[in-house]
Amino acid sequence: MIRINAMSRTVRLMAALLALLLVLAGCSSNNGASQAGNGGAATSQGGTNGKGETEPEKTEGNTGDANGEETVDVLRYPLSLTFASLDPHLVPTGGVANIDRHIYEQLVAFNTKYETIPVLATSIDVSEDGKTYTFPLRKGVKFHNGKELKAEDVVASLNRWKEKTPRAQASFGDSLFEIVDEYTVAIKLARPSNDVPLQLASYLQFAAITTKEAIEAAGPDGLTEFIGTGPYKFVEYKQDQYVHLAKFDDYQSVDAPQDGVTGKKEALVKDLYFDLIPDSSTAFSAFLAGDYDFANVSVDNLPQVQSLPEIHLEKVFGSELNIVFNKKAQIPSNVKFRQAIAAALDTEQVLLGYTSDPELYKLNSSFVQQTNTNWYSEAGSAGYNQKNIEKAKELLAESGYNGEELVFLTTRDSGDMFYNGTVLVKDQLDKIGIKSRMEVYDFTTMIAKRAEPQAWDLYVGSFSVQASPSQLLFFGKTYGWPEDEKLQQLIVATTTALTKEDRQQASDALHAYEREEYVAAVKIGETGNYYANRSNIVGYQYFEGPILWNTKVLKK
């Protein structure tokens, strides 16, 4: 049995074991502080804080911290987002995860080096054959309704999460999480795996732990009670206006330095509001007016922000732009058609038009960032950024395309990041004779439509950079429906590779097949954003999204 322990993770031996059995990834962060992330099932919304209480709205007050500085009790964070559910098991969107990560916790989570570190677990115990993962739990951890965390809650939560999450289904197969004893859970797999901790730590549609009772009470539209163990508890969702969270006084943090979403967590403001502002220009105007201390800054607005006093400005990479094909639709189901689009694209021109700033994009054919030495591959790169119009036209003719009008699914919510990318791709496809139209919806409706095979042909979206190929949403069986046996076998091969050499071989094979042959999606490139916050915000960090625990607001 190999044990990965939170208190000894810096030991050299442990680092070697992590390299052997865990998938470690390079630096990335989700482009979602003021934007919706990508994906998600559409559900209805409602709920209580677990005690059946509706707490009164707090008004802003001031307190003092240990240093004698006067602080503010309320923090308001703007999100360019609409959503239909706060259920973390159902919704793979960055915007919803930005909220939920303050309510819920996972057994393990990523630090900033993308190492999987125990959070609600005390260690990750892996059998010598790589088939059994055992997780002892921390004792005395309380849910927001006062119940102590036990194995029954973890098993109920994780088996529901697995049922709702295509990437977990593909990785774990028919295996389920089981109770070993009151404070221990395990999963026994049919084959060796490097993938279990990585899937449990993933940011989108994450493996949140709630109570067994909340899982049992969940209906077809999702959870009706939002009860976690995190530093903030759910108070109220006022539809399309805000989500209100409040400090959880009984929160029990781990005793370790903060690193990503691991380590120390402390609620330093009493009330946390995520204000939902789909229009990015409205959100930016509110920032300039002093209503918010955070902003997602467009290139056009960058000089204005740079001229402001006492502003911290940060450039964050963590997203990539992709074209996803509906493989159940008649025309995109033809592989020659998909290859034609890959051949036609001048991805750098799309990226420059999308970002308006050469500093905010990177060309990269790999599924992961170049710093991710476990999975980075240049195999299949000949199929990337081809900008070969003649080849594209030949492939299009071979596909049998005859001038049919195709449907791009998109939205103007979330700062037009979906819409603008779609316009740029559509313009390039016009050049090879592909006729198309855009059907534009609000964000929530777009997500619902994307789950309907008859509703669309192509979709251009911003995706969070992932730590391994098995986490890519568009490889999931219900996300564009990549029903190809060889592709799925190659994905599984990446999860069962236990040595670095085997991982590289598996990654190369998957990259080559996807980029040059199957083409489930076309990667355009990596993109970044500028984020700003005022200097009265102390302790704020951004990792795959905003981290608002350990954050205090000094009185202006």
mmCIF file of C-alpha atoms in Angstrom, residues 194-461:
data_model
loop_
_atom_site.group_PDB
_atom_site.id
_atom_site.type_symbol
_atom_site.label_atom_id
_atom_site.label_comp_id
_atom_site.label_asym_id
_atom_site.label_seq_id
_atom_site.Cartn_x
_atom_site.Cartn_y
_atom_site.Cartn_z
ATOM 1 C CA ASN A 194 -3.457 6.801 -12.370
ATOM 2 C CA ASP A 195 -6.654 8.772 -12.760
ATOM 3 C CA VAL A 196 -8.686 8.538 -9.536
ATOM 4 C CA PRO A 197 -7.151 11.430 -7.558
ATOM 5 C CA LEU A 198 -7.088 13.609 -10.663
ATOM 6 C CA GLN A 199 -10.786 13.102 -11.375
ATOM 7 C CA LEU A 200 -11.664 13.740 -7.722
ATOM 8 C CA ALA A 201 -9.649 16.984 -7.729
ATOM 9 C CA SER A 202 -10.981 18.387 -11.002
ATOM 10 C CA TYR A 203 -12.481 21.871 -10.881
ATOM 11 C CA LEU A 204 -15.420 21.532 -13.281
ATOM 12 C CA GLN A 205 -18.448 19.421 -12.323
ATOM 13 C CA PHE A 206 -16.410 18.660 -9.253
ATOM 14 C CA ALA A 207 -16.677 15.817 -6.760
ATOM 15 C CA ALA A 208 -18.301 17.888 -4.014
ATOM 16 C CA ILE A 209 -19.162 16.200 -0.729
ATOM 17 C CA THR A 210 -22.574 16.855 0.798
ATOM 18 C CA THR A 211 -24.739 14.933 3.256
ATOM 19 C CA LYS A 212 -26.261 11.552 2.512
ATOM 20 C CA GLU A 213 -29.675 13.084 3.246
ATOM 21 C CA ALA A 214 -29.182 15.875 0.690
ATOM 22 C CA ILE A 215 -28.298 13.280 -1.937
ATOM 23 C CA GLU A 216 -31.384 11.212 -1.106
ATOM 24 C CA ALA A 217 -33.615 14.308 -1.304
ATOM 25 C CA ALA A 218 -32.283 15.396 -4.710
ATOM 26 C CA GLY A 219 -34.809 15.319 -7.522
ATOM 27 C CA PRO A 220 -34.461 15.143 -11.293
ATOM 28 C CA ASP A 221 -33.604 18.849 -11.362
ATOM 29 C CA GLY A 222 -30.783 18.453 -8.875
ATOM 30 C CA LEU A 223 -30.028 19.147 -5.240
ATOM 31 C CA THR A 224 -32.606 21.102 -3.265
ATOM 32 C CA GLU A 225 -30.357 21.679 -0.243
ATOM 33 C CA PHE A 226 -26.864 23.080 -0.615
ATOM 34 C CA ILE A 227 -24.990 21.765 2.408
ATOM 35 C CA GLY A 228 -21.227 21.518 2.373
ATOM 36 C CA THR A 229 -18.268 21.625 4.722
ATOM 37 C CA GLY A 230 -16.646 24.736 3.251
ATOM 38 C CA PRO A 231 -15.811 28.059 4.931
ATOM 39 C CA TYR A 232 -19.035 29.634 3.637
ATOM 40 C CA LYS A 233 -22.596 28.317 3.842
ATOM 41 C CA PHE A 234 -25.413 28.872 1.388
ATOM 42 C CA VAL A 235 -28.020 31.467 2.394
ATOM 43 C CA GLU A 236 -30.001 32.509 -0.673
ATOM 44 C CA TYR A 237 -30.128 32.493 -4.442
ATOM 45 C CA LYS A 238 -32.135 35.413 -5.798
ATOM 46 C CA GLN A 239 -32.655 34.347 -9.375
ATOM 47 C CA ASP A 240 -30.560 36.218 -11.927
ATOM 48 C CA GLN A 241 -29.472 38.698 -9.229
ATOM 49 C CA TYR A 242 -27.093 37.162 -6.695
ATOM 50 C CA VAL A 243 -26.025 34.191 -4.608
ATOM 51 C CA HIS A 244 -25.558 35.024 -0.918
ATOM 52 C CA LEU A 245 -23.179 33.000 1.246
ATOM 53 C CA ALA A 246 -22.358 33.567 4.921
ATOM 54 C CA LYS A 247 -19.389 32.670 7.096
ATOM 55 C CA PHE A 248 -19.617 29.168 8.580
ATOM 56 C CA ASP A 249 -18.591 29.696 12.191
ATOM 57 C CA ASP A 250 -17.869 25.997 12.824
ATOM 58 C CA TYR A 251 -15.579 25.550 9.833
ATOM 59 C CA GLN A 252 -12.530 23.405 10.569
ATOM 60 C CA SER A 253 -9.554 24.121 8.362
ATOM 61 C CA VAL A 254 -6.603 21.865 7.752
ATOM 62 C CA ASP A 255 -3.385 23.021 9.389
ATOM 63 C CA ALA A 256 -1.256 23.771 6.340
ATOM 64 C CA PRO A 257 -0.374 26.858 4.277
ATOM 65 C CA GLN A 258 -2.853 27.820 1.579
ATOM 66 C CA ASP A 259 -1.866 26.521 -1.843
ATOM 67 C CA GLY A 260 -4.478 26.658 -4.587
ATOM 68 C CA VAL A 261 -7.694 25.238 -3.133
ATOM 69 C CA THR A 262 -5.770 23.232 -0.530
ATOM 70 C CA GLY A 263 -4.428 24.229 2.865
ATOM 71 C CA LYS A 264 -5.758 26.849 5.252
ATOM 72 C CA LYS A 265 -9.193 28.344 4.594
ATOM 73 C CA GLU A 266 -10.648 31.129 6.720
ATOM 74 C CA ALA A 267 -13.753 33.223 6.083
ATOM 75 C CA LEU A 268 -12.519 36.768 6.747
ATOM 76 C CA VAL A 269 -15.727 38.474 5.624
ATOM 77 C CA LYS A 270 -19.067 37.616 7.166
ATOM 78 C CA ASP A 271 -21.175 37.854 4.015
ATOM 79 C CA LEU A 272 -20.161 36.980 0.492
ATOM 80 C CA TYR A 273 -22.314 37.918 -2.499
ATOM 81 C CA PHE A 274 -21.774 36.702 -6.035
ATOM 82 C CA ASP A 275 -23.634 39.275 -8.119
ATOM 83 C CA LEU A 276 -24.803 37.954 -11.497
ATOM 84 C CA ILE A 277 -24.153 40.509 -14.245
ATOM 85 C CA PRO A 278 -24.260 38.863 -17.694
ATOM 86 C CA ASP A 279 -23.353 42.089 -19.509
ATOM 87 C CA SER A 280 -19.612 42.670 -19.151
ATOM 88 C CA SER A 281 -19.789 46.387 -19.957
ATOM 89 C CA THR A 282 -22.277 46.880 -17.122
ATOM 90 C CA ALA A 283 -19.962 45.037 -14.738
ATOM 91 C CA PHE A 284 -16.984 47.132 -15.805
ATOM 92 C CA SER A 285 -18.905 50.382 -15.407
ATOM 93 C CA ALA A 286 -19.839 49.284 -11.890
ATOM 94 C CA PHE A 287 -16.152 48.658 -11.168
ATOM 95 C CA LEU A 288 -15.232 52.156 -12.340
ATOM 96 C CA ALA A 289 -18.017 53.580 -10.187
ATOM 97 C CA GLY A 290 -16.541 51.857 -7.140
ATOM 98 C CA ASP A 291 -19.406 49.411 -6.679
ATOM 99 C CA TYR A 292 -17.013 46.472 -7.071
ATOM 100 C CA ASP A 293 -13.369 45.917 -6.251
ATOM 101 C CA PHE A 294 -12.876 43.271 -8.974
ATOM 102 C CA ALA A 295 -13.066 43.442 -12.767
ATOM 103 C CA ASN A 296 -12.473 41.384 -15.863
ATOM 104 C CA VAL A 297 -10.636 43.871 -18.090
ATOM 105 C CA SER A 298 -10.976 43.874 -21.868
ATOM 106 C CA VAL A 299 -8.111 45.045 -24.057
ATOM 107 C CA ASP A 300 -10.094 48.175 -24.954
ATOM 108 C CA ASN A 301 -10.466 49.041 -21.271
ATOM 109 C CA LEU A 302 -6.899 48.195 -20.306
ATOM 110 C CA PRO A 303 -5.434 51.736 -20.595
ATOM 111 C CA GLN A 304 -8.250 53.103 -18.458
ATOM 112 C CA VAL A 305 -7.563 50.575 -15.702
ATOM 113 C CA GLN A 306 -3.805 51.120 -15.893
ATOM 114 C CA SER A 307 -4.378 54.820 -15.236
ATOM 115 C CA LEU A 308 -6.295 54.175 -12.020
ATOM 116 C CA PRO A 309 -4.503 54.447 -8.661
ATOM 117 C CA GLU A 310 -3.987 51.485 -6.340
ATOM 118 C CA ILE A 311 -5.011 48.771 -8.796
ATOM 119 C CA HIS A 312 -3.486 45.301 -9.033
ATOM 120 C CA LEU A 313 -3.602 43.996 -12.618
ATOM 121 C CA GLU A 314 -2.895 40.373 -13.501
ATOM 122 C CA LYS A 315 -2.708 38.450 -16.775
ATOM 123 C CA VAL A 316 -4.035 34.914 -16.364
ATOM 124 C CA PHE A 317 -3.857 32.050 -18.866
ATOM 125 C CA GLY A 318 -6.110 29.084 -18.254
ATOM 126 C CA SER A 319 -8.561 28.710 -21.124
ATOM 127 C CA GLU A 320 -8.536 27.381 -24.636
ATOM 128 C CA LEU A 321 -10.820 27.992 -27.585
ATOM 129 C CA ASN A 322 -12.221 24.907 -29.336
ATOM 130 C CA ILE A 323 -14.686 24.019 -32.066
ATOM 131 C CA VAL A 324 -16.827 21.047 -31.051
ATOM 132 C CA PHE A 325 -18.709 19.013 -33.659
ATOM 133 C CA ASN A 326 -22.080 17.365 -33.148
ATOM 134 C CA LYS A 327 -21.254 13.834 -34.257
ATOM 135 C CA LYS A 328 -24.966 12.917 -34.269
ATOM 136 C CA ALA A 329 -25.753 15.587 -36.855
ATOM 137 C CA GLN A 330 -25.703 14.414 -40.467
ATOM 138 C CA ILE A 331 -22.938 16.580 -41.902
ATOM 139 C CA PRO A 332 -20.500 16.923 -38.958
ATOM 140 C CA SER A 333 -20.736 13.155 -38.404
ATOM 141 C CA ASN A 334 -18.647 12.765 -41.572
ATOM 142 C CA VAL A 335 -14.972 12.641 -40.609
ATOM 143 C CA LYS A 336 -13.895 14.195 -43.925
ATOM 144 C CA PHE A 337 -16.039 17.231 -43.141
ATOM 145 C CA ARG A 338 -14.395 17.618 -39.730
ATOM 146 C CA GLN A 339 -10.947 17.195 -41.263
ATOM 147 C CA ALA A 340 -11.816 19.860 -43.843
ATOM 148 C CA ILE A 341 -12.505 22.419 -41.131
ATOM 149 C CA ALA A 342 -9.266 21.520 -39.349
ATOM 150 C CA ALA A 343 -7.400 21.993 -42.632
ATOM 151 C CA ALA A 344 -8.993 25.359 -43.381
ATOM 152 C CA LEU A 345 -8.423 27.198 -40.127
ATOM 153 C CA ASP A 346 -5.837 29.906 -39.645
ATOM 154 C CA THR A 347 -5.983 29.623 -35.882
ATOM 155 C CA GLU A 348 -3.653 32.541 -35.194
ATOM 156 C CA GLN A 349 -5.959 34.908 -37.051
ATOM 157 C CA VAL A 350 -8.905 33.629 -35.021
ATOM 158 C CA LEU A 351 -6.969 34.076 -31.775
ATOM 159 C CA LEU A 352 -5.816 37.580 -32.648
ATOM 160 C CA GLY A 353 -9.356 38.618 -33.515
ATOM 161 C CA TYR A 354 -10.691 36.939 -30.388
ATOM 162 C CA THR A 355 -8.262 38.494 -27.914
ATOM 163 C CA SER A 356 -7.264 41.721 -29.745
ATOM 164 C CA ASP A 357 -3.867 41.335 -28.072
ATOM 165 C CA PRO A 358 -0.884 39.139 -29.085
ATOM 166 C CA GLU A 359 -0.039 38.893 -25.371
ATOM 167 C CA LEU A 360 -3.311 37.061 -24.674
ATOM 168 C CA TYR A 361 -2.991 33.965 -26.832
ATOM 169 C CA LYS A 362 -0.642 31.039 -27.403
ATOM 170 C CA LEU A 363 -0.497 28.575 -30.279
ATOM 171 C CA ASN A 364 -0.434 25.031 -28.903
ATOM 172 C CA SER A 365 -1.667 21.852 -30.567
ATOM 173 C CA SER A 366 -1.543 19.763 -27.385
ATOM 174 C CA PHE A 367 -4.521 18.946 -25.157
ATOM 175 C CA VAL A 368 -2.565 20.375 -22.198
ATOM 176 C CA GLN A 369 -0.210 23.255 -21.543
ATOM 177 C CA GLN A 370 3.429 22.882 -22.538
ATOM 178 C CA THR A 371 4.525 22.930 -18.888
ATOM 179 C CA ASN A 372 2.503 19.760 -18.225
ATOM 180 C CA THR A 373 5.321 17.258 -18.666
ATOM 181 C CA ASN A 374 3.095 14.267 -17.921
ATOM 182 C CA TRP A 375 0.801 14.678 -20.912
ATOM 183 C CA TYR A 376 2.171 17.323 -23.293
ATOM 184 C CA SER A 377 2.611 15.955 -26.797
ATOM 185 C CA GLU A 378 3.393 17.323 -30.233
ATOM 186 C CA ALA A 379 2.104 14.184 -31.950
ATOM 187 C CA GLY A 380 -0.477 15.088 -34.558
ATOM 188 C CA SER A 381 0.659 18.715 -34.667
ATOM 189 C CA ALA A 382 0.657 18.581 -38.465
ATOM 190 C CA GLY A 383 -3.129 18.662 -38.177
ATOM 191 C CA TYR A 384 -3.061 21.978 -36.269
ATOM 192 C CA ASN A 385 -3.199 25.504 -37.717
ATOM 193 C CA GLN A 386 -2.960 24.178 -41.261
ATOM 194 C CA LYS A 387 -4.526 27.199 -43.061
ATOM 195 C CA ASN A 388 -4.622 25.080 -46.225
ATOM 196 C CA ILE A 389 -7.661 26.190 -48.209
ATOM 197 C CA GLU A 390 -7.084 23.869 -51.183
ATOM 198 C CA LYS A 391 -6.765 20.794 -48.966
ATOM 199 C CA ALA A 392 -9.881 21.869 -47.091
ATOM 200 C CA LYS A 393 -11.887 22.175 -50.301
ATOM 201 C CA GLU A 394 -10.761 18.719 -51.447
ATOM 202 C CA LEU A 395 -11.772 17.145 -48.137
ATOM 203 C CA LEU A 396 -15.074 19.007 -48.212
ATOM 204 C CA ALA A 397 -15.824 17.581 -51.664
ATOM 205 C CA GLU A 398 -14.936 14.082 -50.444
ATOM 206 C CA SER A 399 -17.340 14.516 -47.525
ATOM 207 C CA GLY A 400 -20.284 14.979 -49.886
ATOM 208 C CA TYR A 401 -21.134 18.421 -48.518
ATOM 209 C CA ASN A 402 -23.543 20.079 -50.943
ATOM 210 C CA GLY A 403 -24.125 23.579 -49.642
ATOM 211 C CA GLU A 404 -26.413 22.695 -46.726
ATOM 212 C CA GLU A 405 -26.785 25.416 -44.089
ATOM 213 C CA LEU A 406 -25.264 24.454 -40.751
ATOM 214 C CA VAL A 407 -26.153 25.790 -37.307
ATOM 215 C CA PHE A 408 -23.654 27.347 -34.907
ATOM 216 C CA LEU A 409 -24.930 27.347 -31.319
ATOM 217 C CA THR A 410 -23.859 30.419 -29.334
ATOM 218 C CA THR A 411 -24.686 33.137 -26.798
ATOM 219 C CA ARG A 412 -23.885 36.813 -26.277
ATOM 220 C CA ASP A 413 -23.748 36.347 -22.502
ATOM 221 C CA SER A 414 -20.409 36.092 -20.688
ATOM 222 C CA GLY A 415 -18.838 39.085 -22.353
ATOM 223 C CA ASP A 416 -19.496 37.795 -25.890
ATOM 224 C CA MET A 417 -16.648 35.292 -25.540
ATOM 225 C CA PHE A 418 -18.729 32.542 -27.164
ATOM 226 C CA TYR A 419 -20.263 34.821 -29.783
ATOM 227 C CA ASN A 420 -17.042 36.514 -30.922
ATOM 228 C CA GLY A 421 -15.222 33.223 -31.366
ATOM 229 C CA THR A 422 -18.137 31.865 -33.375
ATOM 230 C CA VAL A 423 -18.172 34.886 -35.706
ATOM 231 C CA LEU A 424 -14.447 34.525 -36.414
ATOM 232 C CA VAL A 425 -14.683 30.792 -37.148
ATOM 233 C CA LYS A 426 -17.799 31.248 -39.288
ATOM 234 C CA ASP A 427 -15.994 33.858 -41.407
ATOM 235 C CA GLN A 428 -13.152 31.444 -42.153
ATOM 236 C CA LEU A 429 -15.525 28.620 -43.060
ATOM 237 C CA ASP A 430 -17.309 30.934 -45.484
ATOM 238 C CA LYS A 431 -14.068 30.988 -47.492
ATOM 239 C CA ILE A 432 -14.270 27.272 -48.286
ATOM 240 C CA GLY A 433 -17.941 27.420 -49.171
ATOM 241 C CA ILE A 434 -19.570 26.239 -45.948
ATOM 242 C CA LYS A 435 -22.909 27.931 -45.408
ATOM 243 C CA SER A 436 -23.968 28.503 -41.825
ATOM 244 C CA ARG A 437 -26.056 30.604 -39.490
ATOM 245 C CA MET A 438 -25.754 31.410 -35.808
ATOM 246 C CA GLU A 439 -28.560 30.669 -33.378
ATOM 247 C CA VAL A 440 -28.065 32.953 -30.386
ATOM 248 C CA TYR A 441 -29.550 32.209 -26.953
ATOM 249 C CA ASP A 442 -29.032 33.270 -23.375
ATOM 250 C CA PHE A 443 -26.322 31.197 -21.695
ATOM 251 C CA THR A 444 -28.650 28.845 -19.817
ATOM 252 C CA THR A 445 -30.718 28.082 -22.925
ATOM 253 C CA MET A 446 -27.585 27.542 -24.993
ATOM 254 C CA ILE A 447 -26.392 24.908 -22.519
ATOM 255 C CA ALA A 448 -29.769 23.175 -22.664
ATOM 256 C CA LYS A 449 -29.755 23.251 -26.474
ATOM 257 C CA ARG A 450 -26.256 21.793 -26.580
ATOM 258 C CA ALA A 451 -27.630 18.609 -25.007
ATOM 259 C CA GLU A 452 -30.097 18.226 -27.918
ATOM 260 C CA PRO A 453 -28.557 16.408 -30.920
ATOM 261 C CA GLN A 454 -31.062 17.905 -33.341
ATOM 262 C CA ALA A 455 -30.430 21.516 -32.260
ATOM 263 C CA TRP A 456 -26.961 22.280 -33.643
ATOM 264 C CA ASP A 457 -24.027 21.297 -35.825
ATOM 265 C CA LEU A 458 -21.054 23.257 -34.494
ATOM 266 C CA TYR A 459 -20.215 24.972 -31.231
ATOM 267 C CA VAL A 460 -17.319 27.327 -30.467
ATOM 268 C CA GLY A 461 -16.545 27.528 -26.764
#
